[in-house]
CSV table of C-alpha atoms and ligand atoms in Angstrom, one decimal:
chain,number,residue,atom,x,y,z
G,1,MET,CA,-4.3,-35.1,21.8
G,2,TYR,CA,-7.0,-35.1,18.9
G,3,TYR,CA,-9.3,-37.4,20.3
G,4,ASN,CA,-10.0,-39.8,23.0
G,5,SER,CA,-12.0,-43.0,23.1
G,6,SER,CA,-15.4,-41.1,23.3
G,7,THR,CA,-14.5,-38.6,20.2
G,8,GLU,CA,-17.0,-38.7,17.2
G,9,VAL,CA,-16.4,-37.7,13.4
G,10,PHE,CA,-18.4,-37.5,10.5
G,11,TYR,CA,-17.5,-39.8,8.0
G,12,ASP,CA,-19.4,-40.2,4.7
G,13,GLY,CA,-22.8,-39.4,6.5
G,14,GLN,CA,-21.9,-41.4,9.6
G,15,TRP,CA,-21.0,-40.7,13.2
G,16,LEU,CA,-18.2,-43.0,13.7
G,17,LYS,CA,-16.0,-42.9,17.0
G,18,ALA,CA,-12.7,-41.5,15.8
G,19,GLN,CA,-10.8,-44.7,17.3
G,20,ASP,CA,-13.0,-47.0,14.9
G,21,LEU,CA,-12.4,-45.1,11.7
G,22,THR,CA,-10.1,-47.0,9.1
G,23,ILE,CA,-8.8,-45.8,5.8
G,24,SER,CA,-7.7,-48.1,3.1
G,25,PRO,CA,-3.9,-48.0,2.6
G,26,TYR,CA,-4.5,-47.6,-1.4
G,27,VAL,CA,-6.3,-44.0,-1.1
G,28,GLN,CA,-5.1,-41.9,-3.7
G,29,THR,CA,-4.8,-39.0,-1.4
G,30,MET,CA,-2.6,-40.8,0.8
G,31,HIS,CA,-0.1,-41.5,-2.0
G,32,TYR,CA,-0.5,-38.3,-4.4
G,33,GLY,CA,-1.9,-35.5,-1.9
G,34,SER,CA,-5.3,-34.7,-3.9
G,35,GLY,CA,-7.4,-34.1,-1.0
G,36,VAL,CA,-8.7,-30.5,0.1
G,37,PHE,CA,-9.6,-29.3,3.5
G,38,GLU,CA,-10.6,-26.4,5.6
G,39,GLY,CA,-9.5,-25.2,8.9
G,40,ILE,CA,-12.5,-23.5,10.6
G,41,ARG,CA,-13.1,-22.2,14.2
G,42,SER,CA,-16.0,-21.9,16.5
G,43,TYR,CA,-16.0,-19.7,19.5
G,44,GLU,CA,-18.5,-19.4,22.5
G,45,THR,CA,-20.4,-16.4,22.1
G,46,PRO,CA,-23.0,-14.6,24.3
G,47,ASP,CA,-25.6,-16.3,21.9
G,48,GLY,CA,-24.0,-19.6,21.9
G,49,THR,CA,-21.5,-21.7,20.2
G,50,ARG,CA,-21.0,-20.0,16.6
G,51,ILE,CA,-18.9,-21.2,13.8
G,52,PHE,CA,-17.2,-18.3,12.3
G,53,LYS,CA,-17.7,-17.5,8.8
G,54,SER,CA,-19.0,-21.2,8.1
G,55,GLU,CA,-20.3,-20.2,4.6
G,56,GLU,CA,-17.2,-18.8,3.4
G,57,HIS,CA,-15.3,-21.8,4.8
G,58,TYR,CA,-17.4,-24.5,3.1
G,59,LYS,CA,-17.5,-22.4,-0.1
G,60,ARG,CA,-13.7,-22.7,-0.4
G,61,LEU,CA,-14.0,-26.3,0.3
G,62,LEU,CA,-16.3,-27.0,-2.6
G,63,TYR,CA,-14.5,-24.8,-4.6
G,64,SER,CA,-11.2,-26.6,-3.9
G,65,ALA,CA,-13.0,-30.0,-4.3
G,66,GLU,CA,-14.1,-28.7,-7.7
G,67,LYS,CA,-10.6,-27.6,-8.9
G,68,MET,CA,-9.2,-31.1,-7.6
G,69,HIS,CA,-12.1,-33.0,-9.4
G,70,LEU,CA,-13.4,-34.4,-6.4
G,71,LYS,CA,-17.2,-34.8,-6.4
G,72,VAL,CA,-18.8,-33.8,-3.2
G,73,PRO,CA,-22.6,-34.7,-2.4
G,74,TYR,CA,-23.1,-32.1,0.1
G,75,THR,CA,-23.9,-28.5,-0.3
G,76,TYR,CA,-22.2,-25.7,2.0
G,77,ASP,CA,-25.1,-25.3,4.3
G,78,GLU,CA,-25.3,-29.3,4.9
G,79,PHE,CA,-21.7,-29.3,6.1
G,80,THR,CA,-22.6,-26.2,8.4
G,81,ASN,CA,-25.5,-28.4,9.9
G,82,PHE,CA,-23.1,-31.3,10.2
G,83,THR,CA,-20.8,-29.2,11.9
G,84,TYR,CA,-22.7,-27.7,14.6
G,85,GLN,CA,-24.2,-31.6,15.1
G,86,LEU,CA,-20.4,-32.5,15.6
G,87,LEU,CA,-19.5,-29.7,18.0
G,88,GLU,CA,-22.6,-30.8,20.0
G,89,LYS,CA,-21.8,-34.7,20.1
G,90,ASN,CA,-18.3,-33.7,21.3
G,91,ASN,CA,-19.6,-31.2,23.7
G,92,LEU,CA,-17.2,-28.5,22.1
G,93,LYS,CA,-17.4,-24.7,22.3
G,94,ASN,CA,-14.2,-23.1,21.1
G,95,ALA,CA,-13.0,-25.5,18.8
G,96,TYR,CA,-10.7,-26.1,15.7
G,97,ILE,CA,-12.8,-27.9,12.8
G,98,ARG,CA,-11.2,-29.9,10.3
G,99,PRO,CA,-13.3,-31.0,7.2
G,100,LEU,CA,-11.3,-33.3,4.6
G,101,ILE,CA,-12.2,-34.4,1.4
G,102,PHE,CA,-10.4,-37.3,0.0
G,103,ALA,CA,-9.9,-39.5,-3.2
G,104,GLY,CA,-10.8,-43.2,-2.6
G,105,GLN,CA,-8.5,-46.1,-3.7
G,106,ASN,CA,-6.9,-45.5,-6.9
G,107,MET,CA,-3.2,-45.9,-7.8
G,108,THR,CA,-3.6,-43.9,-10.9
G,109,LEU,CA,-3.5,-40.1,-11.5
G,110,THR,CA,-6.9,-39.6,-12.9
G,111,PRO,CA,-9.8,-38.6,-10.8
G,112,THR,CA,-12.0,-41.4,-8.8
G,113,ASP,CA,-15.7,-41.3,-8.3
G,114,GLU,CA,-14.9,-42.7,-4.7
G,115,VAL,CA,-14.7,-39.6,-2.5
G,116,HIS,CA,-15.1,-39.4,1.2
G,117,VAL,CA,-15.8,-36.8,3.5
G,118,MET,CA,-14.8,-36.5,7.0
G,119,ILE,CA,-15.0,-33.7,9.6
G,120,CYS,CA,-13.5,-33.8,12.9
G,121,ALA,CA,-12.8,-31.1,15.6
G,122,TRP,CA,-10.8,-30.5,18.8
G,123,GLU,CA,-9.7,-27.8,21.2
G,124,TRP,CA,-6.8,-26.3,19.5
G,125,ALA,CA,-4.8,-23.3,21.3
G,126,LYS,CA,-4.0,-20.1,19.0
G,127,TYR,CA,-1.4,-21.7,16.3
G,128,LEU,CA,2.1,-19.7,16.8
G,129,GLY,CA,0.9,-18.8,20.4
G,130,ASN,CA,0.5,-15.7,21.9
G,131,LYS,CA,4.2,-14.4,21.9
G,132,LEU,CA,5.6,-12.4,18.8
G,133,SER,CA,7.5,-14.5,16.5
G,134,ASP,CA,10.8,-14.5,15.0
G,135,VAL,CA,10.5,-14.9,11.2
G,136,MET,CA,12.8,-15.7,8.3
G,137,ILE,CA,12.5,-15.5,4.6
G,138,SER,CA,12.3,-19.2,3.5
G,139,SER,CA,14.5,-20.8,1.2
G,140,TYR,CA,11.4,-22.5,-0.3
G,141,GLN,CA,9.0,-20.4,-2.4
G,142,ARG,CA,5.3,-20.8,-2.9
G,143,PRO,CA,4.3,-23.1,-5.5
G,144,ASN,CA,3.7,-21.4,-9.0
G,145,PRO,CA,0.1,-21.0,-9.7
G,146,LYS,CA,0.8,-22.4,-13.1
G,147,SER,CA,1.7,-25.7,-11.4
G,148,CYS,CA,-1.3,-25.9,-9.3
G,149,HIS,CA,-4.2,-24.0,-8.1
G,150,VAL,CA,-2.7,-22.2,-5.3
G,151,GLU,CA,-5.7,-20.4,-4.2
G,152,ALA,CA,-7.6,-24.0,-3.2
G,153,LYS,CA,-6.8,-25.6,-0.3
G,154,VAL,CA,-5.2,-28.7,-1.3
G,155,THR,CA,-3.6,-31.4,1.1
G,156,GLY,CA,-0.5,-31.8,-1.3
G,157,HIS,CA,0.3,-28.1,-1.3
G,158,TYR,CA,1.3,-28.4,2.5
G,159,ILE,CA,4.6,-30.4,1.8
G,160,ASN,CA,5.9,-26.6,1.0
G,161,SER,CA,4.5,-25.5,4.4
G,162,ILE,CA,5.8,-28.3,6.4
G,163,LEU,CA,9.6,-27.8,4.5
G,164,ALA,CA,9.4,-24.1,4.9
G,165,THR,CA,8.4,-24.2,8.7
G,166,THR,CA,10.7,-27.2,9.4
G,167,GLU,CA,13.7,-25.2,8.0
G,168,ALA,CA,12.6,-22.0,10.2
G,169,LYS,CA,12.7,-24.1,13.2
G,170,GLN,CA,15.6,-25.9,12.4
G,171,LYS,CA,17.5,-22.5,12.0
G,172,GLY,CA,16.1,-20.9,15.2
G,173,PHE,CA,13.2,-19.2,14.2
G,174,ASP,CA,9.5,-19.3,15.1
G,175,GLU,CA,8.1,-19.3,11.4
G,176,ALA,CA,8.6,-18.8,7.9
G,177,LEU,CA,7.7,-16.4,5.3
G,178,LEU,CA,7.8,-17.3,1.6
G,179,LEU,CA,8.3,-15.6,-1.4
G,180,ASP,CA,6.4,-16.2,-4.8
G,181,MET,CA,7.9,-17.1,-8.0
G,182,ASN,CA,8.9,-13.3,-8.5
G,183,GLY,CA,10.6,-12.9,-5.5
G,184,ASN,CA,7.7,-10.8,-3.9
G,185,ILE,CA,6.5,-11.8,-0.4
G,186,ALA,CA,3.5,-14.1,-0.6
G,187,GLU,CA,2.6,-15.4,2.6
G,188,GLY,CA,3.5,-17.9,5.8
G,189,PRO,CA,3.3,-21.6,5.6
G,190,GLY,CA,-0.2,-21.4,6.9
G,191,ALA,CA,-1.2,-18.0,7.4
G,192,ASN,CA,-1.6,-14.4,5.2
G,193,PHE,CA,1.1,-11.8,6.1
G,194,PHE,CA,0.6,-7.9,6.5
G,195,TYR,CA,2.9,-5.2,7.5
G,196,GLU,CA,2.6,-1.6,8.3
G,197,LYS,CA,4.6,1.5,7.3
G,198,ASP,CA,3.8,5.0,8.2
G,199,ASN,CA,0.3,4.3,9.4
G,200,VAL,CA,-0.6,2.1,6.3
G,201,LEU,CA,-1.0,-1.6,6.0
G,202,PHE,CA,0.0,-3.7,3.3
G,203,THR,CA,-0.6,-7.2,2.4
G,204,ALA,CA,0.1,-9.3,-1.1
G,205,PRO,CA,-3.0,-9.3,-3.5
G,206,LEU,CA,-4.4,-12.4,-4.5
G,207,GLY,CA,-3.0,-14.6,-7.3
G,208,ASN,CA,-0.2,-16.3,-5.8
G,209,ILE,CA,-1.7,-16.7,-2.1
G,210,LEU,CA,-4.3,-18.7,-0.5
G,211,ALA,CA,-7.3,-16.1,-0.2
G,212,GLY,CA,-7.6,-16.1,3.6
G,213,ILE,CA,-10.9,-15.6,5.2
G,214,THR,CA,-9.1,-13.8,8.2
G,215,ARG,CA,-7.2,-11.9,5.4
G,216,ALA,CA,-10.9,-10.8,4.2
G,217,THR,CA,-12.1,-10.2,7.7
G,218,MET,CA,-9.0,-7.6,8.3
G,219,PHE,CA,-10.3,-5.7,5.1
G,220,GLU,CA,-13.7,-5.4,6.9
G,221,LEU,CA,-12.1,-4.3,10.2
G,222,CYS,CA,-10.0,-1.9,8.8
G,223,ASP,CA,-12.8,-0.5,6.8
G,224,ASP,CA,-14.8,-0.3,10.2
G,225,LEU,CA,-11.8,1.6,11.7
G,226,GLY,CA,-10.5,3.7,9.0
G,227,PHE,CA,-7.3,2.1,8.6
G,228,LYS,CA,-5.7,2.2,5.1
G,229,LEU,CA,-5.0,-1.3,3.8
G,230,VAL,CA,-3.3,-1.6,0.5
G,231,GLU,CA,-2.7,-4.9,-1.7
G,232,LYS,CA,0.5,-4.7,-3.6
G,233,TYR,CA,3.6,-6.7,-4.5
G,234,PHE,CA,6.5,-6.1,-1.8
G,235,THR,CA,9.9,-7.4,-1.1
G,236,PRO,CA,11.6,-8.3,1.9
G,237,GLU,CA,13.5,-5.1,1.9
G,238,ASP,CA,10.5,-3.2,2.0
G,239,VAL,CA,9.2,-5.2,4.8
G,240,LYS,CA,12.7,-5.1,6.9
G,241,GLY,CA,12.9,-2.5,9.7
G,242,SER,CA,9.4,-1.4,8.6
G,243,ASP,CA,6.7,-0.3,11.8
G,244,SER,CA,5.3,-3.7,12.5
G,245,ALA,CA,4.0,-6.9,10.9
G,246,PHE,CA,1.6,-9.9,11.7
G,247,PHE,CA,0.2,-13.1,10.3
G,248,THR,CA,-3.5,-13.9,10.0
G,249,GLY,CA,-5.3,-17.2,9.9
G,250,THR,CA,-8.1,-19.1,11.0
G,251,ALA,CA,-5.8,-21.2,13.4
G,252,ALA,CA,-3.2,-18.5,14.1
G,253,GLU,CA,-5.9,-15.5,14.5
G,254,VAL,CA,-4.0,-12.2,14.4
G,255,SER,CA,-0.3,-13.0,15.4
G,256,GLY,CA,2.3,-10.4,15.9
G,257,ILE,CA,5.7,-10.4,14.2
G,258,ASN,CA,9.1,-9.4,16.3
G,259,SER,CA,11.5,-9.3,13.4
G,260,LEU,CA,12.4,-10.6,10.1
G,261,ASP,CA,15.5,-12.3,9.4
G,262,ARG,CA,16.7,-10.7,13.2
G,263,VAL,CA,15.8,-7.4,11.8
G,264,PRO,CA,13.3,-5.8,14.7
G,265,PHE,CA,10.3,-3.9,13.7
G,266,LYS,CA,10.3,-0.6,15.0
G,267,LEU,CA,7.1,-0.1,16.7
G,268,LYS,CA,6.3,-2.0,20.0
G,269,TRP,CA,3.5,-4.7,19.1
G,270,GLU,CA,1.2,-2.8,21.6
G,271,ASP,CA,1.4,0.4,19.8
G,272,SER,CA,1.1,-1.3,16.2
G,273,LEU,CA,-2.2,-1.2,14.2
G,274,GLY,CA,-2.0,-5.1,14.3
G,275,ALA,CA,-2.5,-5.0,18.0
G,276,ILE,CA,-5.6,-2.9,17.4
G,277,LEU,CA,-6.9,-5.6,14.6
G,278,GLN,CA,-6.0,-8.3,16.8
G,279,ALA,CA,-8.2,-7.1,19.7
G,280,LYS,CA,-11.0,-6.1,17.3
G,281,TYR,CA,-10.8,-9.6,15.9
G,282,ILE,CA,-11.1,-11.5,19.0
G,283,ARG,CA,-14.4,-9.3,19.7
G,284,ARG,CA,-15.5,-9.9,16.6
G,285,VAL,CA,-15.5,-13.6,16.6
G,286,SER,CA,-16.2,-14.0,20.5
G,287,PHE,CA,-18.8,-11.6,21.2
G,288,ASN,CA,-20.8,-11.9,17.7
G,289,GLU,CA,-20.2,-8.0,17.3
G,290,PHE,CA,-21.1,-7.3,13.8
G,291,GLY,CA,-23.9,-10.4,14.2
G,292,ASN,CA,-22.7,-12.2,10.6
G,293,PHE,CA,-22.5,-15.6,12.0
G,294,SER,CA,-24.2,-18.4,10.2
G,295,LEU,CA,-26.6,-20.3,12.1
G,296,VAL,CA,-28.8,-23.2,10.6
Q,1,PMP,N1,-2.3,-19.3,3.8
Q,1,PMP,C1,-2.2,-20.4,3.9
Q,1,PMP,C2,-1.1,-21.1,3.4
Q,1,PMP,C3,-3.0,-21.2,4.8
Q,1,PMP,O1,-2.7,-22.5,4.9
Q,1,PMP,C4,-3.8,-20.4,5.5
Q,1,PMP,C5,-5.0,-21.3,6.6
Q,1,PMP,N2,-5.9,-21.5,6.0
Q,1,PMP,C6,-4.0,-19.1,5.5
Q,1,PMP,C7,-3.4,-18.4,4.3
Q,1,PMP,C8,-5.0,-18.2,6.0
Q,1,PMP,O2,-6.5,-18.7,5.8
Q,1,PMP,P1,-7.6,-18.6,6.6
Q,1,PMP,O3,-7.4,-17.1,7.1
Q,1,PMP,O4,-8.8,-18.6,5.8
Q,1,PMP,O5,-7.4,-19.5,7.7
């Protein structure tokens, strides 16, 4: 599904067939979750294939690596360059790109100088699909920012996401929504969260969440459209039965929510501010509307 016999990946400065890549069973990241990664998309635009906000993604990757004491030998523009080569080698246009930095062989709990860099890509449909999601408040909380760097994209953090999504699916929902350690809504397992009430949009402030690049794009789009978007802490009670809600993320893009804990949102999705942002987002990424794509 992710690769075939001709798929190439970038691995430590070389181009390898995905099927030929072997990894030691003693890598620290496999045992303890100490790796960092990104999820990036490229889009076919009238100007050719463009990676959306490559600089922002690779800067976040390097930030995450620094927080996890992983020494990376490449700059963000080298990463962008490798990624355009990767897309070309695999003949990909609308692609999902996954760089992963992981610690090498080390069974102790200290950093290691052996650090590996892998980048792969494949065609991946919109995460959560095109239908509206029924969402539940998870029994799992997001990790306390005092226990790890929640603002970094670390592989180990995703055990929390896997548990939350699995619980939601087992209970007949499409996705989970997680609270922070104070009982306020934080984010989804792999996406940021927004809701609309009386023509105003709300989202959780930075601190207990991943600073989503799509979330930042929502602020830019709201500015352009004259929509009011406010960062504040809020609870499930504030959200249930409000006008509308949606997730944002590179994989999910802008994804509408039908209900929270089976309480439906008031507006039809088509009539919500989220639907307008969803359409604008697609224009922005696929028509290079504001011309801010990185190309090296
Ligand atoms: N929160 C979490 C926990 C995520 O995994 C993601 C996906 N990277 C997001 C938010 C959205 O981030 P972005 O818009 O940068 O993809």
